[in-house]
Amino acid sequence: MFFFFFFFLKNFSKATQKNKRTKQQHKKSKFLVYEKMSQIPTEYPAATDEDFTTFVNMADATEGWNEVTSNELVKVWDQKSDKSAINIVKLTAIFNEIEAEVLYDVLHDPEYRAVWDESMIEGFCIEQIDKNNDVGYYSAKAPLGISNRDFVNERSWRANGNKEFIIMNHSVVHPKQPEKKGFVRANSIRTGYLVRVRESGGCTMTWLSQTDPRGWIPAMLSNKATKSFAPRIIEKLEKAAKGYTAWKTQNNPDNKPWRQ
């Protein structure tokens, strides 16, 4: 779920190499995102029908969104938030050659994530809430000059038949995985994927995210970089999806607990 975010960090690092301000200057910037802006929940009840409906409605909405970039396969919008300096970013992509169920599996499968996500350090389930909700940990390497990031997120998922698939998450505080030395604990305020079958073949995916990288990264640059680099991620995700079926036949082919 976090490949998009760490792809952003990689490219953000390149952008900040051109910026001559020091880290101390960043700390004084009015654009910084402070921890108080988005309170992280300490409880993690299972997602409700209303939660899934709210996410889908937001993914499908057009009013209030500012189109950032668009081509025939990928579109990106952003929207300001009244609760955080971090904008909400929405990306939609068309995958002509990828079936919806395959993309859903790729976004879920932790074993395959370790194969194609070169940023990943580790990822594991902290607590299984029920068959469609868990709390998990994910950490990844950040580029030179930026501290490694990690997440503790409650994740929820649902398949509506074989036509629509939803994965969504938000950060939580869990006693079994406190913040650790060497990592900045990032905050997923709201993030998720909506994958749908296309009648003409393939699938569409909507990615919705409001993620605070925390640390010294200014919100202004975070917002700019996320919406600028988001389209480049699609290429890598599509490549991973094209290789998944062949890989899975050789690696625990019947192990897909997210399909239960």
Coordinates of N, CA and C in Angstrom, one line a residue, residues 37 63 69 74 115 124 145 161 188 194 215 232:
M37 N -1.6 18.3 13.8 CA -2.6 18.5 12.8 C -3.5 17.4 12.5
E63 N -16.7 17.0 -7.8 CA -16.8 18.3 -7.3 C -15.7 18.6 -6.2
T69 N -2.9 17.0 -13.6 CA -2.3 16.5 -14.8 C -3.2 15.4 -15.4
V74 N -3.9 8.2 -17.4 CA -3.7 8.6 -16.0 C -4.2 10.1 -15.8
V115 N 9.3 -8.8 -3.6 CA 10.0 -9.0 -4.9 C 10.1 -7.8 -5.7
F124 N 4.8 -6.7 8.1 CA 4.1 -7.8 8.8 C 2.9 -7.4 9.4
G145 N 19.9 11.4 2.7 CA 19.5 12.7 3.2 C 18.1 12.8 3.8
G161 N -18.3 -8.8 -5.2 CA -18.4 -9.7 -6.3 C -17.0 -9.8 -6.9
S188 N -0.6 8.0 7.7 CA -1.6 7.9 6.7 C -2.9 8.4 7.3
L194 N -9.3 1.8 -5.1 CA -10.6 1.3 -5.6 C -10.3 0.7 -7.0
G215 N 8.4 14.5 10.2 CA 9.8 14.9 10.1 C 9.9 16.3 9.6
R232 N 4.1 8.6 -12.5 CA 5.3 7.8 -12.9 C 5.2 6.4 -12.2

